[in-house]
CSV table of C-alpha atoms and ligand atoms in Angstrom, one decimal:
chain,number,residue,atom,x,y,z
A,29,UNK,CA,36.5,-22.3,9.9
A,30,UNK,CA,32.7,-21.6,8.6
A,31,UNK,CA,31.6,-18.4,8.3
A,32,UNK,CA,28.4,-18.0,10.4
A,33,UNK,CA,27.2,-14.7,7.9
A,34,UNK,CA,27.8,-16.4,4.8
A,35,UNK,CA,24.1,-16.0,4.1
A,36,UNK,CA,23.6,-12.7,5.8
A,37,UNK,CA,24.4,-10.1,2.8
A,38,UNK,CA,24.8,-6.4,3.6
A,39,UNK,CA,25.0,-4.8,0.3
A,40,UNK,CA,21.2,-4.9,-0.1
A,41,UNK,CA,18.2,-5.2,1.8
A,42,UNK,CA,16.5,-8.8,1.7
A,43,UNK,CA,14.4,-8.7,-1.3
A,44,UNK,CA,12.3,-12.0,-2.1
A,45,UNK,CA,9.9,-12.3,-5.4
A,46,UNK,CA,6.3,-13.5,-4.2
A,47,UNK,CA,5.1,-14.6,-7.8
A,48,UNK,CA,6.3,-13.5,-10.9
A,49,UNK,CA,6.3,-9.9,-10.6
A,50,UNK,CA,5.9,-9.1,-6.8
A,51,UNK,CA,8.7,-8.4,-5.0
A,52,UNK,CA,8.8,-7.6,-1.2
A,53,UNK,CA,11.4,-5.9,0.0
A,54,UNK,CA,11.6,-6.3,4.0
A,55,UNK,CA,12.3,-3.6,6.1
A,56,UNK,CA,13.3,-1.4,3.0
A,57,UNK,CA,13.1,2.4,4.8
A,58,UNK,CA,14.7,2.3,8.6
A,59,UNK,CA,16.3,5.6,7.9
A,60,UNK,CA,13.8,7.5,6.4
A,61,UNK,CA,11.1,6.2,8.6
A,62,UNK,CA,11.0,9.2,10.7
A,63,UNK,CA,10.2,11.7,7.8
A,64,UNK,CA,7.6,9.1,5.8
A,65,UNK,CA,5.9,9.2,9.6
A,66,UNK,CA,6.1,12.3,9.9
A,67,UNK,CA,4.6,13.7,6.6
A,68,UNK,CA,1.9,11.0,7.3
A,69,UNK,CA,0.9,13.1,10.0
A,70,UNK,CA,0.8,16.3,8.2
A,71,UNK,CA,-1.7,14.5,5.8
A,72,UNK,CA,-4.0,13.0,8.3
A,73,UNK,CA,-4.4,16.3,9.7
A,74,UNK,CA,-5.7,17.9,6.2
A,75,UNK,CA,-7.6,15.0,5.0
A,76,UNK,CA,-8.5,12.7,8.0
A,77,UNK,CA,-9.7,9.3,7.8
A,78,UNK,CA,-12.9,8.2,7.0
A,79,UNK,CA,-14.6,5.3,6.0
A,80,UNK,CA,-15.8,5.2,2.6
A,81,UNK,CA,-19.2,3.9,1.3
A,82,UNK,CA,-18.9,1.2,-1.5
A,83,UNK,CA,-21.4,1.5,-4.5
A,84,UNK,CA,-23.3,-1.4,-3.0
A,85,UNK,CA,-24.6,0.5,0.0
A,86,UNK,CA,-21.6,-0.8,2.2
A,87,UNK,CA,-19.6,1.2,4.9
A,88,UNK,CA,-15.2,-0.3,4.7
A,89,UNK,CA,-14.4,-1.5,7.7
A,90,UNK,CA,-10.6,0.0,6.7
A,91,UNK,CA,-10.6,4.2,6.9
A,92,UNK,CA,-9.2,6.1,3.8
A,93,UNK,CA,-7.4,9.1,2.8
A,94,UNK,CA,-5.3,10.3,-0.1
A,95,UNK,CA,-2.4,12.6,-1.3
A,96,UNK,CA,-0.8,13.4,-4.4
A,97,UNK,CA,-2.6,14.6,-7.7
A,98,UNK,CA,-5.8,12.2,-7.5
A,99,UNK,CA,-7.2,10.2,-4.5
A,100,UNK,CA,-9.4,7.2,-5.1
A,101,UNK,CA,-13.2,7.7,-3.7
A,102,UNK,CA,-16.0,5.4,-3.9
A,103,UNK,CA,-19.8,6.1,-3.1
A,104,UNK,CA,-23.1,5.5,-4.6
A,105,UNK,CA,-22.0,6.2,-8.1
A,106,UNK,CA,-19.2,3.7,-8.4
A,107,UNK,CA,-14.9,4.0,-7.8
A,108,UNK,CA,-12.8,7.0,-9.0
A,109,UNK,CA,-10.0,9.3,-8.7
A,110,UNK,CA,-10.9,12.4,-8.1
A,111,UNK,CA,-8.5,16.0,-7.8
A,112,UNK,CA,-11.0,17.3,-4.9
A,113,UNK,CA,-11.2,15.8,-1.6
A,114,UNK,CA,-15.5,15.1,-0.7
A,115,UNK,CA,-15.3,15.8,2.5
A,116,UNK,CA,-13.5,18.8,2.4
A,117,UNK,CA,-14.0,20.3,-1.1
A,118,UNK,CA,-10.5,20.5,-1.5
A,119,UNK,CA,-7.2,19.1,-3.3
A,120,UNK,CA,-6.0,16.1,-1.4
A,121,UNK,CA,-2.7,17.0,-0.1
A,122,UNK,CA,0.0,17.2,-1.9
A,123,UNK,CA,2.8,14.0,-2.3
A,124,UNK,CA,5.4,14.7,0.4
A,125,UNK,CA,9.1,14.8,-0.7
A,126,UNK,CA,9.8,11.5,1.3
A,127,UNK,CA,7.0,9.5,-0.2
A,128,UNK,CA,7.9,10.2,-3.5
A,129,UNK,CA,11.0,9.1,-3.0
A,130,UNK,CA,10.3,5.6,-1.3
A,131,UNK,CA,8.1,4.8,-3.9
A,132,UNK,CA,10.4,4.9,-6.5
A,133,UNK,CA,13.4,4.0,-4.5
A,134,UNK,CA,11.2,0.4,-3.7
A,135,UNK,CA,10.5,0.5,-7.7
A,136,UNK,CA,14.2,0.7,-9.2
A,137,UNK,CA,15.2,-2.1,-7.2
A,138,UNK,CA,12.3,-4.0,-8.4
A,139,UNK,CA,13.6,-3.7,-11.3
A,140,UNK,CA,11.1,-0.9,-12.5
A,141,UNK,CA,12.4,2.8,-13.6
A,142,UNK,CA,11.0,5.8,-13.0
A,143,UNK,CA,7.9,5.3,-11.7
A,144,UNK,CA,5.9,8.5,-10.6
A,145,UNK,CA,2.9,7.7,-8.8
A,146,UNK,CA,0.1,10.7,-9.1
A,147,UNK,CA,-1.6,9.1,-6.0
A,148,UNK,CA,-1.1,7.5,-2.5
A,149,UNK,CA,-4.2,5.6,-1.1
A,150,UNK,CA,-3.5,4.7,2.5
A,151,UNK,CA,-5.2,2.7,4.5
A,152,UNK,CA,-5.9,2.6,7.8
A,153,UNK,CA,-6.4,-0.9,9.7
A,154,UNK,CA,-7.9,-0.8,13.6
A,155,UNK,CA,-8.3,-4.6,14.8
A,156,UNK,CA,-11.1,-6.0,13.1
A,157,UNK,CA,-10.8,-4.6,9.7
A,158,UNK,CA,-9.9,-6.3,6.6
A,159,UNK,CA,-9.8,-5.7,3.3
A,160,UNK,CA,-12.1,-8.0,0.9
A,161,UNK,CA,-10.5,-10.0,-1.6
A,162,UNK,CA,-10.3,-7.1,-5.2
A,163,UNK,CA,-8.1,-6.1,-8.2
A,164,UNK,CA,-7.1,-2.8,-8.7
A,165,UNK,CA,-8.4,-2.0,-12.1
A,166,UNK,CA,-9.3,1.5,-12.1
A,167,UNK,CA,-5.9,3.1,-13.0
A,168,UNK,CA,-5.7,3.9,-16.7
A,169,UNK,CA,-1.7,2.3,-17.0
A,170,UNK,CA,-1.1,-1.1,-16.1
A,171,UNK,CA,2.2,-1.2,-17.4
A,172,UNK,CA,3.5,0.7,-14.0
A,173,UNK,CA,3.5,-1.0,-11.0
A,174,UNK,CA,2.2,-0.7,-7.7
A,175,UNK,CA,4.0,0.2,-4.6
A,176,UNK,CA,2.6,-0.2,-1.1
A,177,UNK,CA,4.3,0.3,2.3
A,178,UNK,CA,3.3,-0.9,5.5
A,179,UNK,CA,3.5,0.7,9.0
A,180,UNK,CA,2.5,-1.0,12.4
A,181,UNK,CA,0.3,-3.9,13.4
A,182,UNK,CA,1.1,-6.7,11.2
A,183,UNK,CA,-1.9,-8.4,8.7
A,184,UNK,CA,-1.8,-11.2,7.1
A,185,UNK,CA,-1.7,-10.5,3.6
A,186,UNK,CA,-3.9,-12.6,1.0
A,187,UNK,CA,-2.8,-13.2,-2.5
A,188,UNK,CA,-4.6,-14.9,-5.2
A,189,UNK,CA,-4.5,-15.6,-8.8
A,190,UNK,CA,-6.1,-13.7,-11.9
A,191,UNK,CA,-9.6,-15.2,-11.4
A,192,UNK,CA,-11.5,-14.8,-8.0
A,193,UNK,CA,-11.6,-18.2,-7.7
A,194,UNK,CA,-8.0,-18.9,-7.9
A,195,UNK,CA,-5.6,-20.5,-4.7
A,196,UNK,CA,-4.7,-17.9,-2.4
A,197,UNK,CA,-1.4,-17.5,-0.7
A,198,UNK,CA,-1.0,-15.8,2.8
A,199,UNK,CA,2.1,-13.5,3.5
A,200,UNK,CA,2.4,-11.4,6.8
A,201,UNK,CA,3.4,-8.3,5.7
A,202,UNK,CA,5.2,-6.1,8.8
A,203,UNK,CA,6.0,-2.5,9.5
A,204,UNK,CA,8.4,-1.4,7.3
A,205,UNK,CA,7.9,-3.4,5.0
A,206,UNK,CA,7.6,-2.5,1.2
A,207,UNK,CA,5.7,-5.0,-2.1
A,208,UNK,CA,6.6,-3.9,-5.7
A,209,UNK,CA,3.5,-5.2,-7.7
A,210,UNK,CA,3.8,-4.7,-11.2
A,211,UNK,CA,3.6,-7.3,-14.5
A,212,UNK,CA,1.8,-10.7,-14.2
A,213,UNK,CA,1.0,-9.5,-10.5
A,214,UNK,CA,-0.6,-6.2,-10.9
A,215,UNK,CA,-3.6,-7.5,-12.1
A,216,UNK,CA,-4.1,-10.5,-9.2
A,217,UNK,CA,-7.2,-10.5,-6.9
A,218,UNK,CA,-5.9,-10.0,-3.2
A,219,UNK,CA,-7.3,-8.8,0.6
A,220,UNK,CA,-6.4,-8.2,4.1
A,221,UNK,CA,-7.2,-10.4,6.9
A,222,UNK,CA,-9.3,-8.9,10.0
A,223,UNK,CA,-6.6,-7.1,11.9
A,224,UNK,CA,-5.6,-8.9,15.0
A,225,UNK,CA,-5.5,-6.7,18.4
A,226,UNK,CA,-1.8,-5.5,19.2
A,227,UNK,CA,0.1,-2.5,19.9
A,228,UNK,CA,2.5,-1.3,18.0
A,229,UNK,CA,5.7,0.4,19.4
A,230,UNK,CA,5.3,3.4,16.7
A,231,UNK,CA,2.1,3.0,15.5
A,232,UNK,CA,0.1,2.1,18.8
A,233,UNK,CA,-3.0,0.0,17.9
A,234,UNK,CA,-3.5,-0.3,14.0
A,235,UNK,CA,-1.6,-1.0,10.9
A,236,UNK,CA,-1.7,1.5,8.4
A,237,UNK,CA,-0.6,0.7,4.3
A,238,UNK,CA,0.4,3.4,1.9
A,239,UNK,CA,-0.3,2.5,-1.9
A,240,UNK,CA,1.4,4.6,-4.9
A,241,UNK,CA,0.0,4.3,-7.9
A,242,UNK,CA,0.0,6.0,-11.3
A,243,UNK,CA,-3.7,6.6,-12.8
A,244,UNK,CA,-3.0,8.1,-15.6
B,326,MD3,C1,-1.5,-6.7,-5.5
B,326,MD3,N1,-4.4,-2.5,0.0
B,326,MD3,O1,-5.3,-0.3,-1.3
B,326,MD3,S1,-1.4,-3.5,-0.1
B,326,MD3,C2,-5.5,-1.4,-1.9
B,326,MD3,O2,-2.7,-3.7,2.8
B,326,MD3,C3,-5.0,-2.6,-1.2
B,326,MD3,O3,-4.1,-2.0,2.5
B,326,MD3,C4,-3.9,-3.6,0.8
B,326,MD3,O4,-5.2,-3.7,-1.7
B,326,MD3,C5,-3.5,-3.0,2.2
B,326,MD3,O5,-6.0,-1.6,-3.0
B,326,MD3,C6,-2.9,-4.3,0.2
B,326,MD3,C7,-0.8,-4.5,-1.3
B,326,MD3,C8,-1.3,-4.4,-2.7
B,326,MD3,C9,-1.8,-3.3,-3.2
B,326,MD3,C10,-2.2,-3.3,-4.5
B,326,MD3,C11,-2.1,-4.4,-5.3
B,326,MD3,C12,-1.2,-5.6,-3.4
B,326,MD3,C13,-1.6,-5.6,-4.7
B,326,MD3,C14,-2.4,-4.5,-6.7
B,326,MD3,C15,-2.3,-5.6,-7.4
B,326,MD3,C16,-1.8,-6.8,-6.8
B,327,FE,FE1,-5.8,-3.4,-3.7
């Protein structure tokens, strides 16, 4: 007789490599969900959102906040972390317990060990907003990857090469799921499509994406 599950493997969530260097690890955190949503909450509440100014006199259509030891900021001077929250003159908050340990949970089985991100961007989606097509250049190691989780609404994803100009592939990226982005990929230019309408059974109408990284 076939076996119908043959293909369906239990020992480890799906995991499927993007380009070289990318992996994206589907529905990686159904357990710890409750705790990574929860902490997220505790975090809004210290640090809202808020829509940051680029240097080129632009409002984001996505909001921003941070926590851990830096948070990235832009304004009129230009990009940078920074220890002090703007807009309220204080630390961000600190990186919850359950964060941390996503982030590196999603990097050891990308095949990248001890990663300890010293900041988690996130970013907040309503319908409408997108992300324009950027590399993220401003952290002082390259060598360590990026992690970035995403929670409701899903996006569509755009991922292009190492010159602006370069073919761009479209993933949908879901809640729950998790992208590793570290060697060759770390350095690719890449966006967010305008955010569809929806609602989301946990996240109600918006998609929000949390990025780890290590600046220093
Ligand atoms: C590929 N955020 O915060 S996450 C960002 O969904 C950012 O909010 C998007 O791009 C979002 O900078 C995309 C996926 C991501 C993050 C960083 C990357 C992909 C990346 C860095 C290098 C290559
Ligand atoms: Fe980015």
């Amino acid at each position: 007789m076939t076996d119908l599950f043959a293909d369906i493997r239990d020992d480890q969530p799906a995991c499927e490599e993007l380009a070289e260097g990318a992996v994206l690890l589907r529905n990686f955190f159904a357990a710890e969900q409750p705790d990574v949503i929860a902490a997220l909450r505790t975090i809004v509440k210290a640090a809202p959102f808020r829509h940051l100014v680029t240097p080129g006199g632009h409002t984001m259509s996505v909001a921003m906040t941070n926590c851990g030891r830096v948070g990235w900021v832009s304004d009129s001077s230009g990009y940078r972390y920074d220890p002090v929250d703007p807009d309220s003159g204080k630390p961000w908050p600190e990186m919850p317990a359950p964060f941390r340990d996503l982030a590196a949970r999603a990097a050891v089985q990308a095949g990248f060990d001890a990663f300890m991100p010293d900041a988690c961007l996130i970013n907040r989606y309503k319908p409408g907003a997108k992300l324009s097509l950027h590399q993220d250049k401003d952290e002082l190691d390259l060598r360590a990857p990026i992690v970035s989780v995403s929670l409701g609404l899903p996006a569509t994803f755009l991922f292009g090469g190492l010159t602006r100009s370069a073919p761009q592939k479209r993933y949908r990226l879901t809640h729950g799921d998790v992208v590793v982005w570290g060697g060759p990929a770390r350095l690719a230019y890449h966006g967010v499509a305008p955010l569809p309408d929806g609602e989301h059974p946990v996240m109600g109408g918006q998609r929000i994406n949390l990025t780890f990284r290590k600046t220093q």
